[in-house]
């Protein structure tokens, strides 16, 4: 080794001139960059009178070490370019899924009531319209109702065929399974007048039948609805809007844009979802519209195409960071 490094600077010049020519071969060979602590050890004095390496920047062998480290760095960049999954994959999935859902979701006009529901709730939660339906009682259209959720719900429905019974189960599971800070929201717009007591009791009783927790929790929910209607004159007139945000923590209530409060009871959010989504749903039309809209919608395929484009763009970005061969 001493004899090799004792050569003149011509040896280094030769290596530099050929480095880029042999780069393709070197990139196929496992090379790890020298950690700083190892390099420091190599540059420390060995037994008296000797040095493991001459680490004088002006020395030919020092330049060879730099070349080895540079080749290792380029190999790492090459691995990043060809990795199947990179550290930003989760972000890519979310971005791509949102793009696809944004391109597909549209306002829905519920046919029986003529009520139109917006494609997206404007509150920063990224909740999109899944479907809309009507609540009937004795042939009377009481209210129109729409369900909003995150793009992941539409993605879960996408692979299912509409006629497959499993699609209904997937819809219910997606709507009532809350992850982290996720929400499933219901917007109710009155199509028929009802007083505060009637509407609050009707909604609360439907939730109570599906809730295994204390009755007092549902009583609080009923009170929030009642107080909200009372604050608007005591009558839930045609056009009055209610919003119920369901989460792992419970259910929050909003009446005509005014927040009424939240019932913080685990399990109540899922029970409220069941009112509109389970086998005895109060609005079968809502369930059917959700399935008709998103089953077989091709979201997964379109998302994969967008991710592929994002990956190509990322590869170009990383490639641009590789230093060009100096001339």
PDB file of C-alpha atoms in Angstrom:
ATOM      1  CA  UNK A   1       0.000   0.000   0.000  1.00  0.00           C
ATOM      2  CA  UNK A   2       2.890   2.296   0.793  1.00  0.00           C
ATOM      3  CA  UNK A   3       4.370   1.639  -2.611  1.00  0.00           C
ATOM      4  CA  UNK A   4       1.058   2.489  -4.290  1.00  0.00           C
ATOM      5  CA  UNK A   5       0.614   5.764  -2.483  1.00  0.00           C
ATOM      6  CA  UNK A   6       4.215   6.768  -2.902  1.00  0.00           C
ATOM      7  CA  UNK A   7       3.616   7.433  -6.570  1.00  0.00           C
ATOM      8  CA  UNK A   8       3.564  10.916  -8.057  1.00  0.00           C
ATOM      9  CA  UNK A   9       0.504  13.086  -8.625  1.00  0.00           C
ATOM     10  CA  UNK A  10       0.264  11.543 -12.104  1.00  0.00           C
ATOM     11  CA  UNK A  11      -1.427   8.542 -10.502  1.00  0.00           C
ATOM     12  CA  UNK A  12      -4.148  10.778  -9.095  1.00  0.00           C
ATOM     13  CA  UNK A  13      -4.584  12.580 -12.403  1.00  0.00           C
ATOM     14  CA  UNK A  14      -5.115   9.223 -14.103  1.00  0.00           C
ATOM     15  CA  UNK A  15      -7.750   8.170 -11.576  1.00  0.00           C
ATOM     16  CA  UNK A  16      -9.591  11.480 -11.925  1.00  0.00           C
ATOM     17  CA  UNK A  17      -9.644  11.324 -15.698  1.00  0.00           C
ATOM     18  CA  UNK A  18     -11.086   7.787 -15.660  1.00  0.00           C
ATOM     19  CA  UNK A  19     -13.458   8.148 -12.677  1.00  0.00           C
ATOM     20  CA  UNK A  20     -16.552   9.060 -14.646  1.00  0.00           C
ATOM     21  CA  UNK A  21     -15.859   6.385 -17.260  1.00  0.00           C
ATOM     22  CA  UNK A  22     -15.925   3.628 -14.640  1.00  0.00           C
ATOM     23  CA  UNK A  23     -18.812   5.170 -12.650  1.00  0.00           C
ATOM     24  CA  UNK A  24     -21.429   2.817 -14.087  1.00  0.00           C
ATOM     25  CA  UNK A  25     -19.406  -0.184 -12.979  1.00  0.00           C
ATOM     26  CA  UNK A  26     -18.692   1.278  -9.571  1.00  0.00           C
ATOM     27  CA  UNK A  27     -22.366   1.985  -8.945  1.00  0.00           C
ATOM     28  CA  UNK A  28     -23.105  -1.733  -9.182  1.00  0.00           C
ATOM     29  CA  UNK A  29     -20.599  -2.511  -6.457  1.00  0.00           C
ATOM     30  CA  UNK A  30     -21.628  -2.133  -2.798  1.00  0.00           C
ATOM     31  CA  UNK A  31     -19.754   0.931  -1.596  1.00  0.00           C
ATOM     32  CA  UNK A  32     -20.419   2.675   1.638  1.00  0.00           C
ATOM     33  CA  UNK A  33     -19.171   6.186   2.361  1.00  0.00           C
ATOM     34  CA  UNK A  34     -16.493   6.459   4.997  1.00  0.00           C
ATOM     35  CA  UNK A  35     -18.046   7.696   8.239  1.00  0.00           C
ATOM     36  CA  UNK A  36     -16.335  10.800   9.614  1.00  0.00           C
ATOM     37  CA  UNK A  37     -15.138   8.982  12.736  1.00  0.00           C
ATOM     38  CA  UNK A  38     -13.519   6.237  10.651  1.00  0.00           C
ATOM     39  CA  UNK A  39     -11.846   8.756   8.404  1.00  0.00           C
ATOM     40  CA  UNK A  40     -10.551  10.572  11.482  1.00  0.00           C
ATOM     41  CA  UNK A  41      -9.096   7.312  12.810  1.00  0.00           C
ATOM     42  CA  UNK A  42      -7.342   6.679   9.509  1.00  0.00           C
ATOM     43  CA  UNK A  43      -5.836  10.124   9.680  1.00  0.00           C
ATOM     44  CA  UNK A  44      -4.618   9.772  13.278  1.00  0.00           C
ATOM     45  CA  UNK A  45      -1.046   8.842  14.069  1.00  0.00           C
ATOM     46  CA  UNK A  46      -0.392   5.111  14.364  1.00  0.00           C
ATOM     47  CA  UNK A  47       2.626   3.710  16.246  1.00  0.00           C
ATOM     48  CA  UNK A  48       5.475   6.197  16.580  1.00  0.00           C
ATOM     49  CA  UNK A  49       6.976   7.218  13.301  1.00  0.00           C
ATOM     50  CA  UNK A  50       4.064   5.912  11.189  1.00  0.00           C
ATOM     51  CA  UNK A  51       0.789   7.225   9.830  1.00  0.00           C
ATOM     52  CA  UNK A  52      -2.063   5.028   8.652  1.00  0.00           C
ATOM     53  CA  UNK A  53      -2.737   7.449   5.787  1.00  0.00           C
ATOM     54  CA  UNK A  54      -1.319  10.727   4.675  1.00  0.00           C
ATOM     55  CA  UNK A  55      -4.285  13.094   5.150  1.00  0.00           C
ATOM     56  CA  UNK A  56      -2.586  16.195   3.944  1.00  0.00           C
ATOM     57  CA  UNK A  57      -5.084  17.714   1.428  1.00  0.00           C
ATOM     58  CA  UNK A  58      -2.198  18.262  -0.943  1.00  0.00           C
ATOM     59  CA  UNK A  59      -1.218  14.590  -0.881  1.00  0.00           C
ATOM     60  CA  UNK A  60      -2.255  12.361  -3.850  1.00  0.00           C
ATOM     61  CA  UNK A  61      -3.816   9.685  -1.607  1.00  0.00           C
ATOM     62  CA  UNK A  62      -6.120  12.261   0.023  1.00  0.00           C
ATOM     63  CA  UNK A  63      -7.700  12.976  -3.350  1.00  0.00           C
ATOM     64  CA  UNK A  64      -8.238   9.230  -3.841  1.00  0.00           C
ATOM     65  CA  UNK A  65     -10.204   9.119  -0.584  1.00  0.00           C
ATOM     66  CA  UNK A  66     -12.328  11.996  -1.797  1.00  0.00           C
ATOM     67  CA  UNK A  67     -13.064  10.150  -5.030  1.00  0.00           C
ATOM     68  CA  UNK A  68     -14.103   7.029  -3.135  1.00  0.00           C
ATOM     69  CA  UNK A  69     -16.476   9.029  -0.970  1.00  0.00           C
ATOM     70  CA  UNK A  70     -17.910  10.800  -4.010  1.00  0.00           C
ATOM     71  CA  UNK A  71     -18.564   7.485  -5.754  1.00  0.00           C
ATOM     72  CA  UNK A  72     -20.349   6.217  -2.650  1.00  0.00           C
ATOM     73  CA  UNK A  73     -22.538   9.329  -2.553  1.00  0.00           C
ATOM     74  CA  UNK A  74     -23.450   8.917  -6.206  1.00  0.00           C
ATOM     75  CA  UNK A  75     -24.347   5.280  -5.552  1.00  0.00           C
ATOM     76  CA  UNK A  76     -26.698   6.384  -2.763  1.00  0.00           C
ATOM     77  CA  UNK A  77     -28.378   8.871  -5.095  1.00  0.00           C
ATOM     78  CA  UNK A  78     -28.787   6.116  -7.665  1.00  0.00           C
ATOM     79  CA  UNK A  79     -30.486   3.918  -5.057  1.00  0.00           C
ATOM     80  CA  UNK A  80     -32.897   6.735  -4.240  1.00  0.00           C
ATOM     81  CA  UNK A  81     -33.769   7.099  -7.897  1.00  0.00           C
ATOM     82  CA  UNK A  82     -34.624   3.413  -8.206  1.00  0.00           C
ATOM     83  CA  UNK A  83     -36.231   2.779  -4.835  1.00  0.00           C
ATOM     84  CA  UNK A  84     -39.729   1.267  -4.982  1.00  0.00           C
ATOM     85  CA  UNK A  85     -40.901   3.343  -2.003  1.00  0.00           C
ATOM     86  CA  UNK A  86     -39.285   6.519  -0.733  1.00  0.00           C
ATOM     87  CA  UNK A  87     -39.749   8.474   2.475  1.00  0.00           C
ATOM     88  CA  UNK A  88     -42.350  10.737   0.866  1.00  0.00           C
ATOM     89  CA  UNK A  89     -44.596   7.874  -0.299  1.00  0.00           C
ATOM     90  CA  UNK A  90     -47.287   8.574   2.285  1.00  0.00           C
ATOM     91  CA  UNK A  91     -47.429  12.200   1.225  1.00  0.00           C
ATOM     92  CA  UNK A  92     -47.628  11.168  -2.425  1.00  0.00           C
ATOM     93  CA  UNK A  93     -50.530   8.814  -1.706  1.00  0.00           C
ATOM     94  CA  UNK A  94     -52.487  11.504   0.108  1.00  0.00           C
ATOM     95  CA  UNK A  95     -51.818  14.143  -2.535  1.00  0.00           C
ATOM     96  CA  UNK A  96     -52.724  11.832  -5.396  1.00  0.00           C
ATOM     97  CA  UNK A  97     -55.901  10.586  -3.713  1.00  0.00           C
ATOM     98  CA  UNK A  98     -57.086  14.129  -3.018  1.00  0.00           C
ATOM     99  CA  UNK A  99     -56.470  15.086  -6.654  1.00  0.00           C
ATOM    100  CA  UNK A 100     -58.546  12.173  -7.933  1.00  0.00           C
ATOM    101  CA  UNK A 101     -61.463  12.760  -5.555  1.00  0.00           C
ATOM    102  CA  UNK A 102     -61.417  16.505  -6.279  1.00  0.00           C
ATOM    103  CA  UNK A 103     -61.758  15.733  -9.986  1.00  0.00           C
ATOM    104  CA  UNK A 104     -64.694  13.361  -9.470  1.00  0.00           C
ATOM    105  CA  UNK A 105     -66.805  14.798  -6.648  1.00  0.00           C
ATOM    106  CA  UNK A 106     -69.736  16.977  -7.649  1.00  0.00           C
ATOM    107  CA  UNK A 107     -72.704  18.611  -5.920  1.00  0.00           C
ATOM    108  CA  UNK A 108     -75.726  16.333  -5.616  1.00  0.00           C
ATOM    109  CA  UNK A 109     -79.358  17.400  -5.852  1.00  0.00           C
ATOM    110  CA  UNK A 110     -81.585  15.039  -3.873  1.00  0.00           C
ATOM    111  CA  UNK A 111     -84.474  14.244  -6.180  1.00  0.00           C
ATOM    112  CA  UNK A 112     -87.363  13.945  -3.692  1.00  0.00           C
ATOM    113  CA  UNK A 113     -86.718  17.267  -1.959  1.00  0.00           C
ATOM    114  CA  UNK A 114     -84.830  19.253  -4.602  1.00  0.00           C
ATOM    115  CA  UNK A 115     -82.158  20.054  -2.006  1.00  0.00           C
ATOM    116  CA  UNK A 116     -78.637  20.472  -3.395  1.00  0.00           C
ATOM    117  CA  UNK A 117     -75.619  19.555  -1.291  1.00  0.00           C
ATOM    118  CA  UNK A 118     -72.177  21.055  -1.919  1.00  0.00           C
ATOM    119  CA  UNK A 119     -69.346  18.847  -3.184  1.00  0.00           C
ATOM    120  CA  UNK A 120     -67.107  19.736  -0.233  1.00  0.00           C
ATOM    121  CA  UNK A 121     -67.519  21.201   3.215  1.00  0.00           C
ATOM    122  CA  UNK A 122     -65.688  24.500   3.450  1.00  0.00           C
ATOM    123  CA  UNK A 123     -64.058  24.090   6.860  1.00  0.00           C
ATOM    124  CA  UNK A 124     -60.507  22.922   6.224  1.00  0.00           C
ATOM    125  CA  UNK A 125     -61.206  19.296   7.187  1.00  0.00           C
ATOM    126  CA  UNK A 126     -61.120  18.016   3.577  1.00  0.00           C
ATOM    127  CA  UNK A 127     -64.533  16.372   3.855  1.00  0.00           C
ATOM    128  CA  UNK A 128     -66.079  15.458   0.502  1.00  0.00           C
ATOM    129  CA  UNK A 129     -69.645  14.576  -0.469  1.00  0.00           C
ATOM    130  CA  UNK A 130     -70.114  10.811  -0.469  1.00  0.00           C
ATOM    131  CA  UNK A 131     -73.844  10.730  -1.157  1.00  0.00           C
ATOM    132  CA  UNK A 132     -77.263  12.246  -0.462  1.00  0.00           C
ATOM    133  CA  UNK A 133     -80.730  10.939   0.392  1.00  0.00           C
ATOM    134  CA  UNK A 134     -84.036  11.746   2.053  1.00  0.00           C
ATOM    135  CA  UNK A 135     -85.695  10.928   5.376  1.00  0.00           C
ATOM    136  CA  UNK A 136     -89.332  10.036   4.895  1.00  0.00           C
ATOM    137  CA  UNK A 137     -92.081   9.577   7.467  1.00  0.00           C
ATOM    138  CA  UNK A 138     -95.556   8.460   6.386  1.00  0.00           C
ATOM    139  CA  UNK A 139     -94.820   9.516   2.788  1.00  0.00           C
ATOM    140  CA  UNK A 140     -93.719  12.966   3.942  1.00  0.00           C
ATOM    141  CA  UNK A 141     -90.222  14.174   3.061  1.00  0.00           C
ATOM    142  CA  UNK A 142     -88.941  15.373   6.427  1.00  0.00           C
ATOM    143  CA  UNK A 143     -85.424  16.357   5.427  1.00  0.00           C
ATOM    144  CA  UNK A 144     -82.625  15.805   2.948  1.00  0.00           C
ATOM    145  CA  UNK A 145     -79.398  14.366   4.308  1.00  0.00           C
ATOM    146  CA  UNK A 146     -75.876  14.105   2.956  1.00  0.00           C
ATOM    147  CA  UNK A 147     -72.792  12.311   4.226  1.00  0.00           C
ATOM    148  CA  UNK A 148     -69.303  13.794   3.955  1.00  0.00           C
ATOM    149  CA  UNK A 149     -66.011  12.057   4.621  1.00  0.00           C
ATOM    150  CA  UNK A 150     -62.314  11.997   3.759  1.00  0.00           C
ATOM    151  CA  UNK A 151     -61.090  10.757   0.345  1.00  0.00           C
ATOM    152  CA  UNK A 152     -60.079   7.434   1.918  1.00  0.00           C
ATOM    153  CA  UNK A 153     -63.742   6.401   2.128  1.00  0.00           C
ATOM    154  CA  UNK A 154     -64.193   6.831  -1.614  1.00  0.00           C
ATOM    155  CA  UNK A 155     -61.015   4.860  -2.198  1.00  0.00           C
ATOM    156  CA  UNK A 156     -62.288   1.986  -0.034  1.00  0.00           C
ATOM    157  CA  UNK A 157     -65.521   1.828  -2.041  1.00  0.00           C
ATOM    158  CA  UNK A 158     -63.835   2.119  -5.427  1.00  0.00           C
ATOM    159  CA  UNK A 159     -62.770  -1.564  -5.928  1.00  0.00           C
ATOM    160  CA  UNK A 160     -66.236  -2.936  -5.065  1.00  0.00           C
ATOM    161  CA  UNK A 161     -68.886  -3.758  -7.603  1.00  0.00           C
ATOM    162  CA  UNK A 162     -72.209  -2.081  -6.855  1.00  0.00           C
ATOM    163  CA  UNK A 163     -74.153  -5.360  -6.736  1.00  0.00           C
ATOM    164  CA  UNK A 164     -71.694  -7.023  -4.358  1.00  0.00           C
ATOM    165  CA  UNK A 165     -73.104  -7.224  -0.783  1.00  0.00           C
ATOM    166  CA  UNK A 166     -69.601  -6.582   0.524  1.00  0.00           C
ATOM    167  CA  UNK A 167     -69.824  -3.042  -0.817  1.00  0.00           C
ATOM    168  CA  UNK A 168     -72.487  -2.206   1.772  1.00  0.00           C
ATOM    169  CA  UNK A 169     -70.279  -3.574   4.568  1.00  0.00           C
ATOM    170  CA  UNK A 170     -67.304  -1.611   3.279  1.00  0.00           C
ATOM    171  CA  UNK A 171     -69.345   1.586   3.326  1.00  0.00           C
ATOM    172  CA  UNK A 172     -70.491   1.080   6.901  1.00  0.00           C
ATOM    173  CA  UNK A 173     -67.006   0.130   8.111  1.00  0.00           C
ATOM    174  CA  UNK A 174     -65.391   3.116   6.414  1.00  0.00           C
ATOM    175  CA  UNK A 175     -67.973   5.550   7.789  1.00  0.00           C
ATOM    176  CA  UNK A 176     -67.849   4.403  11.417  1.00  0.00           C
ATOM    177  CA  UNK A 177     -64.142   3.567  11.741  1.00  0.00           C
ATOM    178  CA  UNK A 178     -62.340   6.674  12.920  1.00  0.00           C
ATOM    179  CA  UNK A 179     -58.566   6.982  12.531  1.00  0.00           C
ATOM    180  CA  UNK A 180     -56.662   9.696  14.368  1.00  0.00           C
ATOM    181  CA  UNK A 181     -58.624  12.942  13.872  1.00  0.00           C
ATOM    182  CA  UNK A 182     -60.858  11.670  11.044  1.00  0.00           C
ATOM    183  CA  UNK A 183     -64.530  12.638  10.838  1.00  0.00           C
ATOM    184  CA  UNK A 184     -67.713  11.494   9.169  1.00  0.00           C
ATOM    185  CA  UNK A 185     -70.173  14.363   8.901  1.00  0.00           C
ATOM    186  CA  UNK A 186     -73.880  14.523   8.147  1.00  0.00           C
ATOM    187  CA  UNK A 187     -75.626  17.619   6.852  1.00  0.00           C
ATOM    188  CA  UNK A 188     -79.401  17.666   7.343  1.00  0.00           C
ATOM    189  CA  UNK A 189     -81.609  20.252   5.631  1.00  0.00           C
ATOM    190  CA  UNK A 190     -85.261  20.478   6.596  1.00  0.00           C
ATOM    191  CA  UNK A 191     -87.888  19.951   3.878  1.00  0.00           C
ATOM    192  CA  UNK A 192     -90.835  19.989   6.274  1.00  0.00           C
ATOM    193  CA  UNK A 193     -91.462  22.106   9.378  1.00  0.00           C
ATOM    194  CA  UNK A 194     -91.054  20.562  12.853  1.00  0.00           C
ATOM    195  CA  UNK A 195     -90.806  22.082  16.299  1.00  0.00           C
ATOM    196  CA  UNK A 196     -87.665  21.889  18.418  1.00  0.00           C
ATOM    197  CA  UNK A 197     -88.927  19.045  20.615  1.00  0.00           C
ATOM    198  CA  UNK A 198     -90.049  16.851  17.729  1.00  0.00           C
ATOM    199  CA  UNK A 199     -86.867  17.074  15.665  1.00  0.00           C
ATOM    200  CA  UNK A 200     -84.479  16.796  18.616  1.00  0.00           C
ATOM    201  CA  UNK A 201     -86.304  13.769  20.055  1.00  0.00           C
ATOM    202  CA  UNK A 202     -86.527  12.020  16.695  1.00  0.00           C
ATOM    203  CA  UNK A 203     -82.803  12.283  16.007  1.00  0.00           C
ATOM    204  CA  UNK A 204     -81.772  11.473  19.593  1.00  0.00           C
ATOM    205  CA  UNK A 205     -84.008   8.387  19.804  1.00  0.00           C
ATOM    206  CA  UNK A 206     -82.549   7.007  16.567  1.00  0.00           C
ATOM    207  CA  UNK A 207     -79.060   7.338  18.026  1.00  0.00           C
ATOM    208  CA  UNK A 208     -80.128   5.888  21.407  1.00  0.00           C
ATOM    209  CA  UNK A 209     -81.284   2.629  19.799  1.00  0.00           C
ATOM    210  CA  UNK A 210     -77.750   2.096  18.512  1.00  0.00           C
ATOM    211  CA  UNK A 211     -75.750   3.387  21.476  1.00  0.00           C
ATOM    212  CA  UNK A 212     -74.719   1.122  24.335  1.00  0.00           C
ATOM    213  CA  UNK A 213     -73.484   3.905  26.617  1.00  0.00           C
ATOM    214  CA  UNK A 214     -75.336   5.859  29.291  1.00  0.00           C
ATOM    215  CA  UNK A 215     -78.704   7.372  28.388  1.00  0.00           C
ATOM    216  CA  UNK A 216     -77.443  10.662  29.776  1.00  0.00           C
ATOM    217  CA  UNK A 217     -75.050  10.964  26.808  1.00  0.00           C
ATOM    218  CA  UNK A 218     -77.915  10.875  24.320  1.00  0.00           C
ATOM    219  CA  UNK A 219     -79.873  13.288  26.513  1.00  0.00           C
ATOM    220  CA  UNK A 220     -77.079  15.825  26.083  1.00  0.00           C
ATOM    221  CA  UNK A 221     -77.193  15.319  22.307  1.00  0.00           C
ATOM    222  CA  UNK A 222     -80.952  15.925  22.313  1.00  0.00           C
ATOM    223  CA  UNK A 223     -80.498  19.044  24.409  1.00  0.00           C
ATOM    224  CA  UNK A 224     -77.934  20.510  22.009  1.00  0.00           C
ATOM    225  CA  UNK A 225     -80.273  20.026  19.058  1.00  0.00           C
ATOM    226  CA  UNK A 226     -83.249  21.401  20.989  1.00  0.00           C
ATOM    227  CA  UNK A 227     -81.365  24.490  22.175  1.00  0.00           C
ATOM    228  CA  UNK A 228     -80.110  25.167  18.667  1.00  0.00           C
ATOM    229  CA  UNK A 229     -83.609  25.153  17.206  1.00  0.00           C
ATOM    230  CA  UNK A 230     -84.941  27.194  20.104  1.00  0.00           C
ATOM    231  CA  UNK A 231     -82.324  29.851  19.420  1.00  0.00           C
ATOM    232  CA  UNK A 232     -83.739  30.156  15.887  1.00  0.00           C
ATOM    233  CA  UNK A 233     -87.310  30.716  16.980  1.00  0.00           C
ATOM    234  CA  UNK A 234     -88.305  27.254  18.183  1.00  0.00           C
ATOM    235  CA  UNK A 235     -89.229  25.870  14.753  1.00  0.00           C
ATOM    236  CA  UNK A 236     -87.075  23.812  12.411  1.00  0.00           C
ATOM    237  CA  UNK A 237     -88.495  25.434   9.297  1.00  0.00           C
ATOM    238  CA  UNK A 238     -87.889  24.413   5.691  1.00  0.00           C
ATOM    239  CA  UNK A 239     -84.289  25.195   4.746  1.00  0.00           C
ATOM    240  CA  UNK A 240     -82.859  25.038   8.293  1.00  0.00           C
ATOM    241  CA  UNK A 241     -79.562  23.155   8.284  1.00  0.00           C
ATOM    242  CA  UNK A 242     -78.049  20.893  10.899  1.00  0.00           C
ATOM    243  CA  UNK A 243     -74.546  19.510  10.865  1.00  0.00           C
ATOM    244  CA  UNK A 244     -73.357  16.564  12.912  1.00  0.00           C
ATOM    245  CA  UNK A 245     -69.612  15.831  13.000  1.00  0.00           C
ATOM    246  CA  UNK A 246     -68.942  12.281  14.182  1.00  0.00           C
ATOM    247  CA  UNK A 247     -65.534  11.222  15.446  1.00  0.00           C
ATOM    248  CA  UNK A 248     -63.883   8.851  17.873  1.00  0.00           C
ATOM    249  CA  UNK A 249     -64.421  11.423  20.619  1.00  0.00           C
ATOM    250  CA  UNK A 250     -68.171  11.853  20.084  1.00  0.00           C
ATOM    251  CA  UNK A 251     -70.595  14.070  18.144  1.00  0.00           C
ATOM    252  CA  UNK A 252     -70.629  17.838  17.656  1.00  0.00           C
ATOM    253  CA  UNK A 253     -73.789  19.743  16.722  1.00  0.00           C
ATOM    254  CA  UNK A 254     -74.213  22.854  14.572  1.00  0.00           C
ATOM    255  CA  UNK A 255     -77.554  24.520  13.756  1.00  0.00           C
ATOM    256  CA  UNK A 256     -77.744  26.976  10.859  1.00  0.00           C
ATOM    257  CA  UNK A 257     -74.038  27.727  11.119  1.00  0.00           C
ATOM    258  CA  UNK A 258     -73.953  28.170  14.908  1.00  0.00           C
ATOM    259  CA  UNK A 259     -71.968  25.647  16.954  1.00  0.00           C
ATOM    260  CA  UNK A 260     -74.048  24.231  19.797  1.00  0.00           C
ATOM    261  CA  UNK A 261     -71.381  22.073  21.425  1.00  0.00           C
ATOM    262  CA  UNK A 262     -70.076  18.521  21.477  1.00  0.00           C
ATOM    263  CA  UNK A 263     -71.001  15.337  23.320  1.00  0.00           C
ATOM    264  CA  UNK A 264     -67.683  13.772  24.271  1.00  0.00           C
ATOM    265  CA  UNK A 265     -68.565  10.110  24.591  1.00  0.00           C
ATOM    266  CA  UNK A 266     -66.606   7.345  22.894  1.00  0.00           C
ATOM    267  CA  UNK A 267     -68.917   5.204  20.791  1.00  0.00           C
ATOM    268  CA  UNK A 268     -71.574   7.847  20.256  1.00  0.00           C
ATOM    269  CA  UNK A 269     -69.998   8.951  16.973  1.00  0.00           C
ATOM    270  CA  UNK A 270     -70.189   5.420  15.550  1.00  0.00           C
ATOM    271  CA  UNK A 271     -73.781   5.047  16.808  1.00  0.00           C
ATOM    272  CA  UNK A 272     -74.789   8.260  15.054  1.00  0.00           C
ATOM    273  CA  UNK A 273     -73.220   7.006  11.811  1.00  0.00           C
ATOM    274  CA  UNK A 274     -75.246   3.816  12.165  1.00  0.00           C
ATOM    275  CA  UNK A 275     -78.465   5.848  12.169  1.00  0.00           C
ATOM    276  CA  UNK A 276     -77.856   6.573   8.487  1.00  0.00           C
ATOM    277  CA  UNK A 277     -75.671   3.644   7.411  1.00  0.00           C
ATOM    278  CA  UNK A 278     -76.676   0.369   9.108  1.00  0.00           C
ATOM    279  CA  UNK A 279     -79.202  -2.234   7.910  1.00  0.00           C
ATOM    280  CA  UNK A 280     -82.071  -0.233   9.414  1.00  0.00           C
ATOM    281  CA  UNK A 281     -80.832   3.130   8.151  1.00  0.00           C
ATOM    282  CA  UNK A 282     -83.407   5.911   8.315  1.00  0.00           C
ATOM    283  CA  UNK A 283     -82.513   6.896   4.742  1.00  0.00           C
ATOM    284  CA  UNK A 284     -81.916   3.895   2.458  1.00  0.00           C
ATOM    285  CA  UNK A 285     -81.677   6.374  -0.414  1.00  0.00           C
ATOM    286  CA  UNK A 286     -78.526   7.855   1.151  1.00  0.00           C
ATOM    287  CA  UNK A 287     -76.863   4.437   1.359  1.00  0.00           C
ATOM    288  CA  UNK A 288     -77.768   3.604  -2.221  1.00  0.00           C
ATOM    289  CA  UNK A 289     -76.546   6.948  -3.534  1.00  0.00           C
ATOM    290  CA  UNK A 290     -73.172   6.530  -1.812  1.00  0.00           C
ATOM    291  CA  UNK A 291     -72.725   3.092  -3.381  1.00  0.00           C
ATOM    292  CA  UNK A 292     -73.952   4.191  -6.819  1.00  0.00           C
ATOM    293  CA  UNK A 293     -71.575   7.150  -6.843  1.00  0.00           C
ATOM    294  CA  UNK A 294     -68.317   5.554  -5.738  1.00  0.00           C
ATOM    295  CA  UNK A 295     -68.386   1.796  -6.354  1.00  0.00           C
ATOM    296  CA  UNK A 296     -66.302   0.968  -9.420  1.00  0.00           C
ATOM    297  CA  UNK A 297     -65.236   4.606  -9.748  1.00  0.00           C
ATOM    298  CA  UNK A 298     -61.641   3.739 -10.708  1.00  0.00           C
ATOM    299  CA  UNK A 299     -60.097   5.890  -7.993  1.00  0.00           C
ATOM    300  CA  UNK A 300     -57.303   3.424  -7.209  1.00  0.00           C
ATOM    301  CA  UNK A 301     -56.108   3.211 -10.809  1.00  0.00           C
ATOM    302  CA  UNK A 302     -56.152   6.966 -11.298  1.00  0.00           C
ATOM    303  CA  UNK A 303     -54.334   7.493  -8.015  1.00  0.00           C
ATOM    304  CA  UNK A 304     -51.603   5.040  -9.048  1.00  0.00           C
ATOM    305  CA  UNK A 305     -51.138   6.924 -12.323  1.00  0.00           C
ATOM    306  CA  UNK A 306     -50.702  10.217 -10.498  1.00  0.00           C
ATOM    307  CA  UNK A 307     -48.216   8.645  -8.052  1.00  0.00           C
ATOM    308  CA  UNK A 308     -46.205   7.336 -10.991  1.00  0.00           C
ATOM    309  CA  UNK A 309     -46.043  10.843 -12.446  1.00  0.00           C
ATOM    310  CA  UNK A 310     -45.036  12.299  -9.077  1.00  0.00           C
ATOM    311  CA  UNK A 311     -42.322   9.646  -8.733  1.00  0.00           C
ATOM    312  CA  UNK A 312     -40.933  10.486 -12.146  1.00  0.00           C
ATOM    313  CA  UNK A 313     -40.842  14.157 -11.241  1.00  0.00           C
ATOM    314  CA  UNK A 314     -39.051  13.299  -7.998  1.00  0.00           C
ATOM    315  CA  UNK A 315     -36.502  11.195  -9.851  1.00  0.00           C
ATOM    316  CA  UNK A 316     -35.755  14.082 -12.175  1.00  0.00           C
ATOM    317  CA  UNK A 317     -35.342  16.348  -9.171  1.00  0.00           C
ATOM    318  CA  UNK A 318     -32.879  13.973  -7.512  1.00  0.00           C
ATOM    319  CA  UNK A 319     -31.048  13.426 -10.804  1.00  0.00           C
ATOM    320  CA  UNK A 320     -30.545  17.155 -11.157  1.00  0.00           C
ATOM    321  CA  UNK A 321     -28.728  17.124  -7.805  1.00  0.00           C
ATOM    322  CA  UNK A 322     -26.025  14.784  -9.139  1.00  0.00           C
ATOM    323  CA  UNK A 323     -22.980  16.875 -10.080  1.00  0.00           C
ATOM    324  CA  UNK A 324     -22.071  16.931 -13.725  1.00  0.00           C
ATOM    325  CA  UNK A 325     -18.679  15.679 -14.793  1.00  0.00           C
ATOM    326  CA  UNK A 326     -16.223  18.553 -14.823  1.00  0.00           C
ATOM    327  CA  UNK A 327     -14.524  19.301 -18.078  1.00  0.00           C
TER     328      UNK A 327
END
